Structures are given as structure tokens and as C-alpha cells.
Coordinates of C-alpha atoms in Angstrom, one line a residue:
Chain A
M11 CA -3.6 -44.1 -8.9
T12 CA -6.0 -41.8 -10.6
A13 CA -5.5 -39.6 -13.6
P14 CA -3.4 -36.1 -11.8
I15 CA -5.5 -32.9 -12.2
L16 CA -2.4 -30.5 -13.4
S17 CA 0.3 -32.1 -14.9
L18 CA 4.2 -30.8 -16.0
N19 CA 5.2 -32.4 -18.8
S20 CA 8.9 -32.1 -19.4
V21 CA 8.6 -28.4 -18.9
T22 CA 11.3 -25.9 -19.3
K23 CA 11.6 -22.7 -19.4
M24 CA 14.7 -20.5 -21.0
F25 CA 15.3 -16.6 -20.0
G26 CA 17.4 -16.1 -23.4
D27 CA 20.3 -17.8 -22.6
A28 CA 20.1 -18.7 -18.7
V29 CA 17.8 -21.9 -18.2
A30 CA 15.4 -21.2 -15.4
L31 CA 13.3 -24.6 -14.9
E32 CA 15.7 -27.9 -16.4
P33 CA 13.0 -30.6 -18.0
L34 CA 10.6 -30.8 -15.1
D35 CA 7.7 -33.1 -15.1
L36 CA 5.1 -33.0 -11.8
A37 CA 1.9 -34.7 -11.2
V38 CA -0.7 -33.3 -8.7
T39 CA -3.2 -34.6 -7.7
K40 CA -6.5 -33.5 -7.1
G41 CA -7.2 -32.2 -3.2
E42 CA -3.7 -32.3 -2.6
F43 CA -1.3 -29.7 -0.7
I44 CA 2.2 -29.6 -2.7
A45 CA 4.7 -27.0 -1.9
L46 CA 7.3 -25.9 -4.6
M47 CA 10.3 -25.1 -2.3
G48 CA 13.9 -24.3 -2.7
P49 CA 16.3 -20.4 -2.6
S50 CA 15.4 -18.0 -4.6
G51 CA 16.2 -18.1 -8.7
C52 CA 15.8 -22.2 -7.9
G53 CA 12.5 -22.0 -10.6
K54 CA 10.0 -21.8 -8.4
S55 CA 8.6 -19.5 -9.2
T56 CA 8.6 -19.2 -13.3
T57 CA 7.1 -23.0 -12.2
L58 CA 4.1 -21.1 -10.8
R59 CA 3.8 -18.5 -12.9
M60 CA 3.5 -21.2 -16.0
I61 CA 1.4 -23.1 -14.4
A62 CA -0.8 -19.8 -13.9
G63 CA 0.2 -18.4 -17.5
L64 CA 1.8 -15.7 -16.5
E65 CA 5.0 -17.2 -18.3
Q66 CA 5.3 -19.8 -21.5
P67 CA 7.1 -22.7 -21.5
T68 CA 10.2 -23.2 -23.6
S69 CA 8.9 -26.5 -24.2
G70 CA 7.4 -28.9 -22.3
A71 CA 3.1 -29.4 -21.6
I72 CA 1.1 -28.4 -19.4
K73 CA -2.3 -30.1 -18.6
L74 CA -5.5 -29.6 -17.1
W75 CA -6.7 -33.1 -16.4
E76 CA -5.2 -34.3 -19.4
R77 CA -6.9 -31.6 -21.4
D78 CA -3.5 -29.8 -23.0
I79 CA -3.6 -25.8 -21.5
T80 CA -0.2 -24.5 -22.4
D81 CA -1.4 -22.2 -25.1
L82 CA -4.2 -21.0 -23.1
P83 CA -3.7 -17.1 -21.5
P84 CA -4.0 -16.6 -18.1
W85 CA -7.4 -15.5 -18.0
E86 CA -9.2 -18.7 -19.2
R87 CA -7.2 -21.0 -16.8
H88 CA -9.3 -20.9 -13.5
M89 CA -6.2 -20.2 -10.8
P90 CA -6.5 -18.0 -8.9
M91 CA -3.4 -16.6 -7.4
V92 CA -2.2 -15.5 -4.3
W93 CA 0.7 -13.3 -4.7
Q94 CA 4.1 -11.9 -1.7
S95 CA 2.3 -8.4 -2.9
Y96 CA -0.9 -8.9 -2.8
A97 CA -1.5 -7.4 -5.8
L98 CA -5.5 -6.2 -4.7
F99 CA -6.5 -3.6 -6.3
P100 CA -5.4 0.1 -4.9
F101 CA -8.4 2.2 -5.8
M102 CA -11.2 -0.5 -4.8
T103 CA -12.9 -1.4 -1.6
V104 CA -12.1 -4.7 0.1
R105 CA -15.6 -5.8 -1.5
Q106 CA -15.0 -4.7 -4.9
N107 CA -11.2 -6.2 -4.3
V108 CA -13.2 -10.0 -3.6
E109 CA -15.7 -9.2 -6.7
F110 CA -13.5 -8.7 -9.4
G111 CA -13.1 -11.8 -10.3
L112 CA -17.0 -13.0 -10.3
K113 CA -17.6 -9.9 -12.4
E114 CA -15.4 -11.3 -14.5
Q115 CA -16.8 -14.7 -14.6
R116 CA -20.8 -13.4 -16.1
K117 CA -23.2 -15.7 -14.1
F118 CA -23.5 -14.3 -11.7
T119 CA -25.6 -11.6 -10.6
A120 CA -25.1 -7.8 -8.8
P121 CA -26.5 -9.6 -6.3
D122 CA -25.4 -12.9 -6.3
R123 CA -21.8 -11.8 -6.4
R124 CA -23.0 -9.4 -3.5
K125 CA -23.6 -12.1 -1.6
K126 CA -20.6 -14.3 -2.7
A127 CA -18.7 -11.8 -1.5
E128 CA -20.2 -11.5 2.1
E129 CA -20.0 -15.1 2.2
W130 CA -15.9 -15.2 1.5
M131 CA -15.1 -12.1 3.7
A132 CA -17.1 -13.1 6.7
R133 CA -15.4 -16.7 6.5
L134 CA -11.6 -14.9 6.0
E135 CA -12.5 -12.3 8.9
I136 CA -13.1 -9.6 6.9
E137 CA -16.8 -8.2 6.7
G138 CA -16.0 -5.8 9.0
F139 CA -13.8 -3.9 6.3
A140 CA -15.7 -4.5 3.4
A141 CA -15.9 -0.6 2.0
R142 CA -12.8 0.0 3.3
P143 CA -9.9 1.0 0.4
V144 CA -7.4 -1.9 0.6
Q145 CA -4.7 1.1 1.6
K146 CA -6.2 1.1 4.8
L147 CA -5.6 -2.6 5.6
S148 CA -2.7 -3.8 7.7
G149 CA -0.9 -6.7 6.0
G150 CA -2.3 -9.5 7.1
Q151 CA -5.8 -8.1 6.5
R152 CA -4.2 -7.8 2.9
Q153 CA -3.6 -11.0 2.4
R154 CA -7.2 -12.2 3.9
V155 CA -8.4 -9.9 1.3
A156 CA -6.3 -11.5 -1.5
L157 CA -7.1 -15.1 0.0
A158 CA -10.9 -14.0 -0.2
R159 CA -10.5 -12.5 -3.7
A160 CA -9.4 -15.8 -4.9
L161 CA -11.3 -18.2 -3.2
A162 CA -14.3 -16.5 -4.4
L163 CA -13.6 -17.5 -7.7
E164 CA -14.5 -20.9 -5.9
P165 CA -11.3 -22.3 -8.0
E166 CA -10.0 -26.5 -8.3
I167 CA -6.6 -25.2 -8.0
L168 CA -5.3 -22.2 -5.9
L169 CA -1.7 -21.0 -6.6
L170 CA 0.2 -19.7 -3.4
D171 CA 3.4 -17.9 -4.4
E172 CA 5.2 -16.8 -0.3
P173 CA 2.2 -15.3 0.0
L174 CA 3.2 -15.9 3.5
S175 CA 6.9 -13.4 3.4
A176 CA 5.5 -10.6 3.7
L177 CA 3.9 -10.5 6.6
D178 CA 5.9 -10.8 10.1
A179 CA 6.3 -13.7 12.3
H180 CA 3.5 -14.4 14.6
L181 CA 1.1 -13.7 11.4
R182 CA 3.2 -16.1 9.7
L183 CA 2.2 -19.1 12.3
Q184 CA -1.6 -17.9 12.0
M185 CA -1.9 -17.8 8.4
Q186 CA -0.1 -21.0 8.3
G187 CA -2.2 -22.5 10.7
E188 CA -5.5 -20.6 8.6
L189 CA -4.5 -22.0 5.5
R190 CA -4.1 -25.6 6.1
R191 CA -7.8 -25.6 7.8
L192 CA -8.8 -23.9 4.9
H193 CA -7.3 -26.4 2.3
A194 CA -8.5 -29.5 4.7
E195 CA -12.4 -28.0 5.0
L196 CA -12.3 -26.9 0.9
G197 CA -10.8 -29.8 -0.5
I198 CA -8.9 -27.8 -3.4
T199 CA -4.9 -28.4 -4.8
F200 CA -3.3 -25.4 -3.8
V201 CA 0.1 -25.3 -5.6
Y202 CA 2.5 -23.5 -3.0
V203 CA 5.1 -21.6 -3.7
T204 CA 7.7 -20.5 -0.7
H205 CA 11.8 -20.5 0.0
S206 CA 10.5 -21.4 3.9
Q207 CA 11.4 -24.8 4.7
S208 CA 9.3 -24.7 7.7
E209 CA 6.0 -23.3 5.7
A210 CA 6.6 -26.3 3.6
F211 CA 7.0 -28.5 5.8
S212 CA 4.1 -27.9 8.2
M213 CA 1.7 -27.7 5.8
A214 CA 2.5 -29.5 2.4
D215 CA 1.6 -32.9 2.0
R216 CA 4.1 -33.2 -0.5
V217 CA 7.3 -31.6 -1.0
A218 CA 9.0 -30.5 -4.2
I219 CA 12.1 -29.2 -3.5
L220 CA 14.2 -27.1 -6.7
S221 CA 17.4 -25.9 -7.3
E222 CA 19.8 -24.4 -10.1
G223 CA 16.1 -25.3 -12.0
K224 CA 16.2 -28.7 -11.6
L225 CA 13.8 -30.8 -9.2
Q226 CA 15.7 -32.1 -6.6
Q227 CA 13.5 -34.8 -4.6
I228 CA 9.8 -34.7 -4.1
G229 CA 7.7 -36.2 -1.3
S230 CA 6.5 -36.5 2.3
A231 CA 8.0 -34.0 4.7
R232 CA 9.0 -37.0 6.3
E233 CA 10.5 -38.8 3.7
V234 CA 12.6 -35.7 2.4
Y235 CA 13.5 -35.2 6.0
A236 CA 14.0 -38.5 6.9
A237 CA 16.0 -39.6 3.5
P238 CA 17.2 -36.7 1.5
A239 CA 17.8 -37.1 -2.4
N240 CA 21.4 -35.5 -1.8
R241 CA 23.6 -33.5 -0.4
F242 CA 21.3 -30.1 -1.4
V243 CA 18.7 -31.3 0.1
A244 CA 20.3 -32.5 3.3
E245 CA 21.8 -28.9 3.4
F246 CA 18.5 -27.6 2.7
V247 CA 17.3 -29.4 5.3
G248 CA 19.4 -28.1 7.2
A249 CA 18.6 -30.9 9.8
S250 CA 21.7 -33.6 10.5
T251 CA 25.6 -32.2 10.1
I252 CA 26.8 -33.7 7.3
L253 CA 30.1 -35.6 6.5
T254 CA 32.1 -37.1 3.7
G255 CA 35.0 -39.3 4.3
T256 CA 36.4 -42.8 2.3
A257 CA 33.9 -46.1 2.6
K258 CA 36.0 -48.9 3.7
G259 CA 33.4 -51.3 2.9
D260 CA 31.1 -52.7 6.4
G261 CA 29.4 -49.4 6.7
V262 CA 32.9 -48.5 7.9
I263 CA 33.5 -44.7 6.7
E264 CA 36.9 -42.3 7.2
T265 CA 37.0 -38.9 7.6
P266 CA 38.9 -36.3 8.3
V267 CA 37.2 -36.8 12.0
G268 CA 37.7 -40.0 12.3
T269 CA 36.7 -43.0 10.9
F270 CA 32.6 -44.7 12.0
H271 CA 29.9 -47.1 11.5
A272 CA 27.4 -46.2 9.7
T273 CA 24.6 -48.2 9.0
G274 CA 21.3 -46.3 8.0
G275 CA 20.6 -45.4 4.0
H276 CA 22.9 -46.0 0.5
A277 CA 25.9 -48.9 0.6
P278 CA 28.9 -47.8 -1.1
S279 CA 31.8 -49.9 -2.3
A280 CA 34.3 -50.2 -0.9
G281 CA 37.1 -47.4 -1.7
A282 CA 34.6 -44.9 -3.0
S283 CA 34.1 -41.4 -1.4
A284 CA 30.8 -41.4 0.8
T285 CA 28.7 -38.4 2.6
F286 CA 26.7 -39.4 5.5
L287 CA 24.6 -37.0 7.7
V288 CA 24.1 -37.0 11.5
P289 CA 21.0 -36.3 12.0
S290 CA 20.9 -33.2 15.0
N291 CA 18.1 -34.6 17.4
L292 CA 20.3 -38.3 18.1
V293 CA 23.2 -37.0 18.7
D294 CA 24.1 -37.9 22.5
L295 CA 26.9 -35.4 24.5
S296 CA 29.2 -35.9 27.3
A297 CA 31.8 -34.1 28.3
S298 CA 34.7 -36.7 28.7
K299 CA 35.3 -39.9 26.2
S300 CA 32.9 -42.0 26.7
G301 CA 34.5 -44.9 24.9
A302 CA 31.4 -45.0 22.2
A303 CA 31.5 -46.6 18.3
N304 CA 30.7 -43.5 16.8
E305 CA 32.5 -40.7 18.5
V306 CA 34.1 -37.3 17.8
H307 CA 35.9 -34.3 20.3
A308 CA 34.4 -30.8 19.2
E309 CA 34.8 -27.2 20.8
L310 CA 31.2 -25.7 21.6
L311 CA 31.0 -23.2 19.7
T312 CA 27.3 -21.6 20.0
E313 CA 24.1 -22.4 21.7
E314 CA 20.5 -21.1 20.3
F315 CA 18.1 -21.3 23.3
T316 CA 14.7 -22.4 21.3
G317 CA 12.4 -22.2 23.6
A318 CA 12.5 -26.0 24.8
F319 CA 15.0 -27.4 22.4
V320 CA 19.0 -25.8 22.1
T321 CA 20.5 -26.0 19.2
L322 CA 24.6 -26.3 19.2
H323 CA 27.0 -25.3 17.1
L324 CA 30.2 -27.8 17.6
K325 CA 33.9 -27.3 16.1
L326 CA 35.0 -31.2 15.0
A327 CA 39.4 -31.0 14.9
D328 CA 39.7 -30.2 11.2
G329 CA 37.4 -26.9 11.3
S330 CA 34.2 -28.4 10.0
L331 CA 30.8 -27.8 11.7
M332 CA 28.8 -29.9 13.5
K333 CA 24.6 -29.1 14.5
V334 CA 23.4 -30.9 17.8
Q335 CA 20.0 -30.4 19.0
T336 CA 19.0 -31.1 22.9
Q337 CA 17.5 -30.3 25.8
Q338 CA 17.9 -27.0 27.7
S339 CA 17.7 -29.7 31.1
D340 CA 20.3 -32.1 29.2
L341 CA 22.9 -28.9 28.7
D342 CA 22.2 -28.2 32.4
R343 CA 23.1 -31.3 33.7
L344 CA 26.7 -31.0 31.5
G345 CA 27.1 -27.3 32.5
L346 CA 28.9 -26.6 29.1
N347 CA 30.1 -23.0 28.7
V348 CA 30.6 -21.6 25.0
G349 CA 34.1 -23.5 24.0
A350 CA 34.3 -26.2 26.4
H351 CA 35.4 -29.5 24.9
I352 CA 33.2 -32.5 24.4
Y353 CA 32.4 -35.5 23.2
A354 CA 29.3 -35.7 20.4
S355 CA 28.3 -39.7 20.0
W356 CA 26.0 -41.4 17.7
A357 CA 24.5 -45.1 17.1
A358 CA 25.9 -46.6 13.8
D359 CA 22.1 -47.1 12.5
A360 CA 21.0 -43.0 13.2
A361 CA 23.5 -41.9 10.7
Y362 CA 21.8 -42.2 6.9
I363 CA 24.3 -42.5 3.7
L364 CA 23.4 -40.5 0.8
E365 CA 23.5 -42.1 -2.9
G366 CA 26.5 -41.5 -5.3
E367 CA 29.1 -38.4 -4.2
Chain B
M3 CA 19.8 32.0 12.2
S4 CA 15.9 33.5 12.4
R5 CA 17.9 36.0 10.7
G6 CA 18.8 33.7 7.9
I7 CA 15.5 32.1 7.2
A8 CA 14.2 35.7 7.6
W9 CA 16.1 37.1 4.4
Q10 CA 15.3 34.1 2.5
G11 CA 11.8 35.1 3.0
V12 CA 12.7 38.4 1.7
W13 CA 14.3 37.0 -1.1
T14 CA 11.6 34.4 -2.0
V15 CA 8.7 37.2 -2.7
L16 CA 11.2 39.3 -4.3
V17 CA 11.2 36.4 -6.7
F18 CA 7.7 36.6 -7.1
A19 CA 7.0 40.0 -7.2
F20 CA 9.5 39.9 -10.0
I21 CA 7.6 36.7 -11.6
L22 CA 3.9 38.1 -11.3
T23 CA 4.2 42.1 -11.0
P24 CA 3.6 42.5 -14.6
I25 CA 0.6 39.5 -14.6
A26 CA -0.7 41.0 -11.8
S27 CA -0.6 44.9 -13.2
L28 CA -2.3 43.4 -16.2
V29 CA -5.1 42.1 -14.1
F30 CA -4.9 45.1 -12.7
F31 CA -5.4 47.3 -15.3
S32 CA -8.1 45.8 -16.6
F33 CA -11.0 47.1 -14.8
N34 CA -8.7 50.5 -14.7
A35 CA -12.1 52.2 -16.7
D36 CA -9.1 55.3 -18.0
R37 CA -7.8 54.6 -21.3
F38 CA -3.9 54.4 -20.6
P39 CA -2.6 51.5 -17.7
S40 CA -1.4 54.6 -15.7
L41 CA -1.7 55.8 -11.8
P42 CA -3.6 57.2 -10.6
W43 CA -6.6 54.8 -10.9
G44 CA -9.3 56.1 -13.1
G45 CA -12.2 54.1 -11.7
F46 CA -13.4 50.8 -11.8
S47 CA -14.7 49.1 -14.8
L48 CA -15.6 46.5 -17.2
E49 CA -15.9 47.9 -20.2
W50 CA -12.8 47.0 -21.4
Y51 CA -14.6 43.2 -21.0
R52 CA -17.6 44.6 -22.5
A53 CA -15.6 45.4 -24.9
I54 CA -13.7 42.5 -26.0
F55 CA -17.2 40.5 -25.6
A56 CA -18.3 42.5 -28.4
D57 CA -15.9 42.5 -30.4
D58 CA -16.6 39.8 -32.7
T59 CA -13.5 38.9 -34.1
V60 CA -12.2 38.5 -30.5
R61 CA -15.5 35.9 -30.2
A62 CA -14.4 34.2 -33.1
G63 CA -11.1 33.4 -32.3
F64 CA -12.1 32.9 -28.6
W65 CA -13.9 30.1 -30.2
R66 CA -11.8 28.6 -32.0
S67 CA -8.9 27.8 -28.9
I68 CA -11.9 26.2 -27.1
Q69 CA -12.6 24.1 -30.1
V70 CA -9.2 23.2 -30.7
S71 CA -7.5 22.6 -27.3
A72 CA -10.4 20.2 -26.7
F73 CA -9.7 18.1 -29.8
V74 CA -6.0 18.0 -28.8
A75 CA -6.1 17.6 -25.3
V76 CA -8.2 14.2 -26.0
V77 CA -6.3 13.2 -29.1
A78 CA -2.9 13.9 -27.8
T79 CA -3.8 12.5 -24.1
F80 CA -5.0 9.0 -25.7
I81 CA -1.6 9.7 -27.5
G82 CA -0.1 9.7 -25.2
F83 CA -1.2 6.9 -22.7
A84 CA -0.7 4.4 -26.2
T85 CA 3.1 5.5 -25.6
A86 CA 3.7 5.6 -22.0
Y87 CA 1.8 2.0 -21.5
T88 CA 3.5 0.5 -24.4
D89 CA 6.7 1.3 -22.3
Y90 CA 5.4 -0.1 -19.1
R91 CA 4.1 -3.6 -20.9
Y92 CA 6.5 -4.0 -23.7
N93 CA 10.4 -4.8 -23.5
F94 CA 11.1 -5.0 -27.5
R95 CA 14.4 -4.0 -29.6
G96 CA 14.5 0.1 -30.7
K97 CA 12.5 1.0 -27.6
M98 CA 14.9 3.4 -26.5
P99 CA 14.9 5.1 -30.1
Y100 CA 11.1 4.5 -30.1
L101 CA 11.1 6.5 -26.5
A102 CA 13.4 9.3 -27.6
I103 CA 10.9 10.0 -30.9
A104 CA 8.2 10.1 -29.0
A105 CA 9.3 12.9 -26.6
L106 CA 10.7 14.8 -28.9
P107 CA 9.2 17.5 -30.1
P108 CA 9.1 19.7 -27.5
T109 CA 12.5 19.8 -27.6
V110 CA 12.8 21.0 -31.7
P111 CA 12.1 25.4 -31.8
V112 CA 8.9 25.6 -32.1
L113 CA 10.3 28.3 -35.2
I114 CA 11.1 25.1 -37.1
L115 CA 8.2 22.8 -36.0
G116 CA 6.3 26.0 -37.2
L117 CA 8.1 26.2 -40.0
G118 CA 7.7 22.7 -41.1
M119 CA 4.5 21.9 -40.6
L120 CA 3.5 25.2 -42.6
S121 CA 5.5 23.3 -45.3
F122 CA 4.2 19.7 -44.5
F123 CA 0.0 20.8 -44.1
S124 CA 0.6 23.1 -47.5
M125 CA 1.2 20.2 -48.7
V126 CA -1.6 17.8 -47.8
N127 CA -3.5 20.9 -47.9
L128 CA -4.6 21.2 -44.8
V129 CA -2.9 25.1 -44.6
G130 CA -6.1 27.9 -43.3
T131 CA -7.2 25.5 -41.7
L132 CA -8.0 24.6 -37.9
R133 CA -7.6 21.0 -38.3
A134 CA -4.1 21.9 -39.7
V135 CA -4.0 23.7 -36.1
M136 CA -5.3 21.1 -33.9
F137 CA -2.5 18.5 -35.6
G138 CA 0.2 20.2 -35.1
H139 CA -0.9 21.1 -31.2
V140 CA -1.5 17.1 -30.4
V141 CA 2.5 16.8 -31.9
I142 CA 3.7 19.8 -29.7
C143 CA 1.0 18.3 -26.8
A144 CA 1.9 14.0 -26.9
P145 CA 5.1 14.1 -25.3
F146 CA 3.9 16.2 -22.4
A147 CA 0.5 13.9 -21.9
M148 CA 3.0 10.8 -22.4
A149 CA 5.7 11.3 -19.8
L150 CA 2.8 12.8 -16.9
I151 CA 1.3 8.8 -17.4
R152 CA 4.7 7.3 -17.9
M153 CA 5.4 9.1 -14.1
R154 CA 2.0 7.0 -12.9
L155 CA 2.6 4.0 -15.2
A156 CA 5.9 3.8 -13.3
D157 CA 4.3 3.9 -9.6
M158 CA 1.3 0.8 -10.6
S159 CA 3.1 -2.8 -9.0
P160 CA 3.6 -5.5 -12.1
D161 CA 1.8 -7.1 -10.6
I162 CA -1.7 -5.6 -10.5
E163 CA -2.2 -6.5 -14.5
P164 CA -1.8 -10.3 -14.1
A165 CA -3.2 -10.6 -11.0
A166 CA -6.2 -9.0 -13.0
W167 CA -5.9 -11.3 -15.7
N168 CA -5.1 -14.2 -13.1
L169 CA -9.2 -13.3 -12.3
G170 CA -10.3 -14.1 -15.1
A171 CA -10.2 -10.6 -16.8
S172 CA -9.3 -10.3 -21.1
R173 CA -6.2 -7.9 -21.9
W174 CA -9.3 -5.4 -22.6
A175 CA -11.2 -5.6 -18.8
T176 CA -7.9 -5.8 -17.2
M177 CA -7.3 -2.0 -19.5
W178 CA -10.8 -1.0 -18.8
R179 CA -11.3 -1.5 -15.3
V180 CA -7.7 -1.3 -13.6
T181 CA -5.0 0.4 -15.5
I182 CA -7.1 3.1 -16.8
P183 CA -8.5 3.5 -13.6
W184 CA -5.3 3.8 -11.6
C185 CA -3.8 6.5 -14.7
L186 CA -7.1 7.9 -14.5
P187 CA -6.0 11.0 -12.2
S188 CA -2.6 11.6 -15.0
I189 CA -5.1 11.1 -17.2
I190 CA -7.2 14.4 -15.7
A191 CA -3.7 15.8 -15.6
S192 CA -3.2 15.4 -18.8
L193 CA -6.4 16.2 -20.5
A194 CA -6.0 19.6 -18.7
I195 CA -2.1 20.4 -19.0
T196 CA -2.4 19.7 -22.4
A197 CA -5.4 21.7 -23.2
A198 CA -3.7 24.7 -22.0
V199 CA -0.6 24.5 -24.2
S200 CA -2.7 24.6 -26.6
F201 CA -5.0 27.1 -25.6
D202 CA -2.1 29.4 -25.3
E203 CA 0.3 28.1 -28.3
F204 CA 0.9 31.2 -30.9
M205 CA 3.8 30.0 -33.3
I206 CA 2.5 27.1 -34.8
A207 CA -1.5 28.0 -34.9
W208 CA -0.3 32.0 -36.3
F209 CA 1.5 29.9 -38.9
V210 CA -0.9 27.2 -40.2
S211 CA -4.3 28.5 -38.7
G212 CA -4.3 31.5 -42.4
L213 CA -7.8 33.3 -41.6
E214 CA -9.1 30.5 -38.7
E215 CA -7.2 32.9 -36.4
T216 CA -7.1 31.6 -32.9
L217 CA -7.0 33.2 -29.6
P218 CA -3.2 34.3 -29.2
V219 CA -3.4 35.2 -33.0
R220 CA -6.2 37.3 -32.9
I221 CA -4.7 39.0 -29.2
L222 CA -1.3 40.2 -31.0
A223 CA -3.2 41.2 -34.6
L224 CA -5.4 43.4 -31.9
L225 CA -1.8 44.7 -30.6
Q226 CA 0.3 45.0 -33.6
G227 CA -2.6 47.6 -34.8
Q228 CA -4.3 49.8 -31.8
V229 CA -3.1 50.0 -28.7
S230 CA -6.3 49.5 -26.4
P231 CA -6.8 48.4 -22.7
R232 CA -9.2 46.3 -24.4
I233 CA -5.6 44.0 -24.1
N234 CA -5.3 43.4 -20.5
A235 CA -9.4 42.3 -20.5
I236 CA -8.1 40.0 -23.1
G237 CA -4.6 38.9 -21.1
S238 CA -6.6 37.9 -17.6
L239 CA -9.1 36.0 -19.3
V240 CA -6.5 33.7 -21.2
F241 CA -4.7 34.3 -17.9
F242 CA -7.4 32.7 -16.0
I243 CA -8.5 30.3 -18.0
S244 CA -4.3 28.8 -18.5
I245 CA -3.7 29.1 -14.6
T246 CA -6.8 26.7 -14.1
L247 CA -6.4 24.4 -16.5
A248 CA -2.3 23.9 -15.0
A249 CA -3.8 24.2 -11.6
I250 CA -6.1 20.8 -12.3
G251 CA -3.3 19.7 -14.2
Q252 CA -0.7 19.9 -10.6
L253 CA -3.4 19.0 -8.6
F254 CA -3.7 15.1 -10.7
A255 CA -0.1 15.1 -11.3
S256 CA 1.1 14.8 -8.3
R257 CA -1.7 12.3 -6.4
K258 CA 0.6 9.2 -5.0
E259 CA -0.7 6.2 -3.6
S260 CA 1.0 3.2 -4.3
T261 CA -0.2 -0.3 -5.2
A262 CA 1.5 -2.3 -2.6

């Protein structure tokens, strides 16, 4: 494995007595698109700010190409950031904003600077607004200016702090595509902070999931999705129903809503408590009892229509909820209404048993 | 309903008339050829203006007041900016007392301030100098500057300065390229308003100026000597200078835009 471009070695952060980040080790490969994801207060933004030099770690070291930059001030790190609030300079035009960082580099003459700014404005399709004050721009346009301003520095690493969360849904999707395209074309390393699973999973090569200042899992979207490291990750990803019971050995787990066979994931020792996941897209529904091995009786609570797919929320016998994703056509075939009684079943190898618990 | 609004209009006009009539009559009679400020109108004349411009003591006082207010505007605005920025950027133990002390001078009765300055300046051998007036005025003006600039800084997004650092601008570069340009309207407002306060200020100047009389001190001395329509002319001039400065201050202080 090649040396990481950026590495965090046991980096921690305390705010007074509060732990914002427990010792975090992270190695980012050159050219990678890595997402730090988690609910608010999980430490993801603090981590990004420490990488940028805007917060000082309480302990640990941050290295850029093996060089310790922990004590380097932000203006010497050359890792421009795209902010959730855009943080554009309000009294400047678009062009002045884009040229801001270039001016500090002092290696460009005024015409070079101008040319470079033009190039990046053209690339982000904002050259038409060059002379406009940034306050006259829409949110989407502002975010493009922020991107141009950061990318004009031609950095090795670009930091992005929830860059899309202030945009409306349509624009967010469009910008996601654009960010992915830019990442592929430029070969720059992206470190992307988000609370949105869909953003992280659709764009990033690797996703690091944090909760309460602790790294829960790091891996590709596929890995995290298929094999969540623990209950938190499974809940955060939200793609499965989580059932807990007692392991009886040989993959048999007894739960309050029935006894099931589960062969995917880890093998719990007999007698121990065991938690397993039922992926919501691998559940079969039938109106009457089918006699399948893993079958549970449920009541249809709500349905959420999302295009070709429908997400159903079922209530199990003990009151816990089950999520099922199915096709609209299957639902029509069953002719189900809210409140209907229904049987849900899944294959033993579809269920995934979590480690521990 | 419309009657109510009409009454409100009348009432507003009455209040303004109450406030402005003395000033209006001062300006009005400064152009009156008669010696006494009374009707009937004795004819338009610039005689009293000619008279005050011919008076060396008034000219000297006017010049001193301009020097003092120019110095005070710059120094008080600088101190005000520094204080406001410290409050904006840093959190430290004792921040509340620090701000309270910084805002204190205007709450002390000017008479007490003037007396205090008289005794202090006499200890350091500054009494009777124009510098004493300048320092005294800086003390009362700096809190106004701080208040104005602090209001402006409060509207600056907390991400703006870090964004500049992140783009490679050192603290100093950020100060010059981002913070000061952002604060510029409030800095101009502060320059105008502190200049106006200093230009008008009588009490401290009277205590510490000695023979270096500023214009307000000179005016009072004139009044004590004789009642002359020249007073109306000086009064009008002072009024227009102050109101212009205050208007500039208002214009810039009320500028609003967000950093988002």
C-alpha cells in the first residue's frame, strides 16, 4: 500500500470536559473520495476543522504526506474548504472571491490570476456572473462560487463541510453529480463531511461513520450496507429491520416475535443474546400464512411511495416495527390496505447476524 | 381610523416643532440685520458671519476644535475597533468586566469626568494643552466607536474569517482584506460620530483646555461677555457641522447586509 496523503494518528478533541472526538485513526489515500458521516454532534465537523487547522487537536498528530502538520496554521495548509454556509466574502464580486486565495499565493501576476479565475469560473459555469456581487446570487450559484474559489488554488486535498445541505433537493442531486464528475476529472482527494447517508453512499469511495465522537465503521458503501459493524451503523443506514433475541445454536435465534434461522454474518455462541438484520429489500410478503421457515405475522401501518418502489412499515406482534421495500406491482397484486394483516418471510441466508450483543 | 392617524400626524409635527423651533430660530435670526433677535425682520444680512470670521479668538477656537475632533475620531475609532474585535474573536476569562469597563465612560457624569481629568492631567503636566482635550475626548468617544463597530461585527458570519485563513490569508492579511472592509461602513460612521461628539463637547474641554479654548468654550466665553447676534451665527455653523457628521454616521451605521 502506498503512503497515505493524509493521516490522523490517535487524534482526540476535548471541549472543556466534553469529549468531541475519541482517539481517531484515519488514513486517506491520494485521489480518494472519503466521506465522514454521522448525526450532528458525532465529531465529523470537528475532525474536518482539525484537518483544516481551524481547531487544534487535544492530542494526536495530523500528517500530510508523512509530514506532521498538527501545529501548522490554517493559512499554511493549502487545504481549501467548501462551507455549508458558503462563507463567501459578501462585499466582493464573484471574480474577487475566486481570486482571493490566488492573491495570497503571491506566485501569480495579476493577469495570470485573472486567467486562472476565468478558467475555474468557466468550469463551474459561473463566468456569466463574474462581475456580480455574491449577494445577488442564488444558493446554488453561491455554492459554485465557493467551489471555484477553493478549486482555483489547485489543491491536493479539498475539504467539504456539508456543502449541499443548504440547497433544495433538486439542486442537491444535480450538485452531487457535479461533485462526482469534478472528483473524477481532477484526481483531487476529497474529504467530505455529511449527515446524509444518500450523499455519502452515492459519492464516496469510502465512508467513515462516526457517532458520539467514535469511529463506528469505515469501508465502502457496499461493505457498510451489507455488513454493518454494529447496531448503530445498522440503524443509521436504516436499510434493515433489527431483531434481537437469544441464540440457541445452529443459527437458531429465539425472539419475542418468533424463532428464526439466520446464517449470514457472525455466529453467536449458544445462550448469548444475538441481534440480526433483515434487509428490507429481501422480504417476501403474502396475504396468508405460507409456511416458510422465517415467517412473521404483521400489520401494515403505513406505506411510503417512492417511485417504482414502496416502503412499507409493518407492526410486529410485540409492537416493534419492520421495514419492507417492495415493488409497486407486488403491492397491487396483494391488494393490501393500511391496517391489513400480512405475513412477511425471508431466507435464512438473507439475515445478517451482528457481532456481539 | 383616519381621524386617529390625522391626530398622530398633528402630534408628531408638534413634537418636532417643540424640538426644532429653538434651532430654527437660531439659524433664522443669524441672518437678521437687526441687533436683537426679534420680529419684525430687519432685513437679510451676512454681517454676523463676517463678524465671527473676523474674530481671531473664534477662528483660533474653531481651528483647535477641528484638530481635536480629527485626532479624536481616528484614535477613538481605532480603540473602538480593537475593543470590538477582541470581543468578537476571543473568549477569555474576565470578558464581561473588560466590556463593562470599555463601555463605562459615557455613563459617568461629564462633570465628574471633567474634574477627574483636570486633577489627573495636572499631575502629568498636561493641563492647559490641546493634547489634554484630545485625550479627554478619546476617553468619552471610544465607547461610541466600540458600540457601532461591535454591532457591525455581530452581523459578520463566524465562518468568514476562518474561510479567509483557510484560503491562505494570514491573520493580518485577513484583517486587512476581510475584516476591515466588512467593518468599513461602521468605521466611517464611527469617525463621523466621534468627530461630532468631540466637536460639540464643552465640559471636559472647559476643565482642561486652559487658554487653548476650543470652539464651544469660546462660545460660552463670548456669551458671558455680551449678548450679540454673532452667537446665532456661530451656533448655526456648529449646528450644521455637527448635524452633517451625525447624518454621515447614521447613513453608514444603518447599512445592512448579511454574510450568508
